Amino acid sequence: RIVSVHLKAMPMETKERVRQSMEIANDLKSNKDLPSVVLGDFNSFTVDQSKQAANDVDLILQKFQTADPGFQRAEHVLPYTY
């Protein structure tokens, strides 16, 4: 299963991006039998930009890992990309 996302933009919308991520994660959790790839525009921001307790990528990843502890983030060298 391929899931394409385009989460809410703007640095002050972290809570909405996390909420959207949780909805997606819950949907994925409902059918763990299918391998899944989640990709797209996560509109992630750093702590300095969003003024949240953690970087968006970490907050979003936590939500996906709550639904599936095996969920992993693909590492890469590009900054500000999830």
PDB file of C-alpha atoms in Angstrom, residues 11-69:
ATOM      1  CA  PRO A  11       5.331  26.588  10.998  1.00  0.00           C
ATOM      2  CA  MET A  12       2.569  27.283  13.518  1.00  0.00           C
ATOM      3  CA  GLU A  13       0.436  24.373  12.240  1.00  0.00           C
ATOM      4  CA  THR A  14       2.475  21.604  13.910  1.00  0.00           C
ATOM      5  CA  LYS A  15      -0.460  20.429  16.033  1.00  0.00           C
ATOM      6  CA  GLU A  16      -2.607  20.034  12.911  1.00  0.00           C
ATOM      7  CA  ARG A  17       0.158  18.084  11.117  1.00  0.00           C
ATOM      8  CA  VAL A  18       0.490  15.796  14.131  1.00  0.00           C
ATOM      9  CA  ARG A  19      -3.306  15.311  14.217  1.00  0.00           C
ATOM     10  CA  GLN A  20      -3.359  14.523  10.493  1.00  0.00           C
ATOM     11  CA  SER A  21      -0.491  12.060  10.993  1.00  0.00           C
ATOM     12  CA  MET A  22      -2.355  10.309  13.780  1.00  0.00           C
ATOM     13  CA  GLU A  23      -5.395   9.840  11.540  1.00  0.00           C
ATOM     14  CA  ILE A  24      -3.211   8.308   8.835  1.00  0.00           C
ATOM     15  CA  ALA A  25      -1.408   6.134  11.389  1.00  0.00           C
ATOM     16  CA  ASN A  26      -4.717   4.861  12.777  1.00  0.00           C
ATOM     17  CA  ASP A  27      -5.852   3.967   9.264  1.00  0.00           C
ATOM     18  CA  LEU A  28      -2.605   2.058   8.695  1.00  0.00           C
ATOM     19  CA  LYS A  29      -3.060   0.312  12.045  1.00  0.00           C
ATOM     20  CA  SER A  30      -6.477  -0.956  10.988  1.00  0.00           C
ATOM     21  CA  ASN A  31      -4.834  -3.203   8.388  1.00  0.00           C
ATOM     22  CA  LYS A  32      -1.304  -4.119   9.436  1.00  0.00           C
ATOM     23  CA  ASP A  33      -1.274  -7.084   7.058  1.00  0.00           C
ATOM     24  CA  LEU A  34      -0.419  -4.810   4.152  1.00  0.00           C
ATOM     25  CA  PRO A  35       3.133  -3.454   3.909  1.00  0.00           C
ATOM     26  CA  SER A  36       2.930   0.330   3.639  1.00  0.00           C
ATOM     27  CA  VAL A  37       5.012   3.218   2.365  1.00  0.00           C
ATOM     28  CA  VAL A  38       4.006   6.722   3.447  1.00  0.00           C
ATOM     29  CA  LEU A  39       5.454   9.537   1.366  1.00  0.00           C
ATOM     30  CA  GLY A  40       4.701  13.050   0.281  1.00  0.00           C
ATOM     31  CA  ASP A  41       4.894  16.590   1.540  1.00  0.00           C
ATOM     32  CA  PHE A  42       4.919  16.497   5.342  1.00  0.00           C
ATOM     33  CA  ASN A  43       5.589  20.258   5.561  1.00  0.00           C
ATOM     34  CA  SER A  44       7.854  19.593   8.531  1.00  0.00           C
ATOM     35  CA  PHE A  45       9.527  22.383  10.474  1.00  0.00           C
ATOM     36  CA  THR A  46      12.265  22.598  13.085  1.00  0.00           C
ATOM     37  CA  VAL A  47      11.807  23.594  16.730  1.00  0.00           C
ATOM     38  CA  ASP A  48      13.170  27.047  15.942  1.00  0.00           C
ATOM     39  CA  GLN A  49      10.523  27.549  13.281  1.00  0.00           C
ATOM     40  CA  SER A  50       7.491  25.988  14.968  1.00  0.00           C
ATOM     41  CA  LYS A  51       8.245  26.851  18.614  1.00  0.00           C
ATOM     42  CA  GLN A  52       7.141  23.329  19.623  1.00  0.00           C
ATOM     43  CA  ALA A  53       8.854  20.939  22.067  1.00  0.00           C
ATOM     44  CA  ALA A  54      10.427  18.880  19.258  1.00  0.00           C
ATOM     45  CA  ASN A  55      11.029  18.964  15.517  1.00  0.00           C
ATOM     46  CA  ASP A  56       7.945  18.120  13.467  1.00  0.00           C
ATOM     47  CA  VAL A  57       9.640  15.048  12.000  1.00  0.00           C
ATOM     48  CA  ASP A  58      10.073  13.592  15.486  1.00  0.00           C
ATOM     49  CA  LEU A  59       6.505  14.390  16.572  1.00  0.00           C
ATOM     50  CA  ILE A  60       5.083  12.911  13.369  1.00  0.00           C
ATOM     51  CA  LEU A  61       7.261   9.800  13.616  1.00  0.00           C
ATOM     52  CA  GLN A  62       6.055   9.233  17.187  1.00  0.00           C
ATOM     53  CA  LYS A  63       2.448   9.128  15.962  1.00  0.00           C
ATOM     54  CA  PHE A  64       3.241   6.576  13.260  1.00  0.00           C
ATOM     55  CA  GLN A  65       5.236   4.472  15.718  1.00  0.00           C
ATOM     56  CA  THR A  66       2.331   4.554  18.191  1.00  0.00           C
ATOM     57  CA  ALA A  67       0.227   2.830  15.543  1.00  0.00           C
ATOM     58  CA  ASP A  68       3.037   0.515  14.442  1.00  0.00           C
ATOM     59  CA  PRO A  69       6.256   0.254  16.493  1.00  0.00           C
TER      60      PRO A  69
END
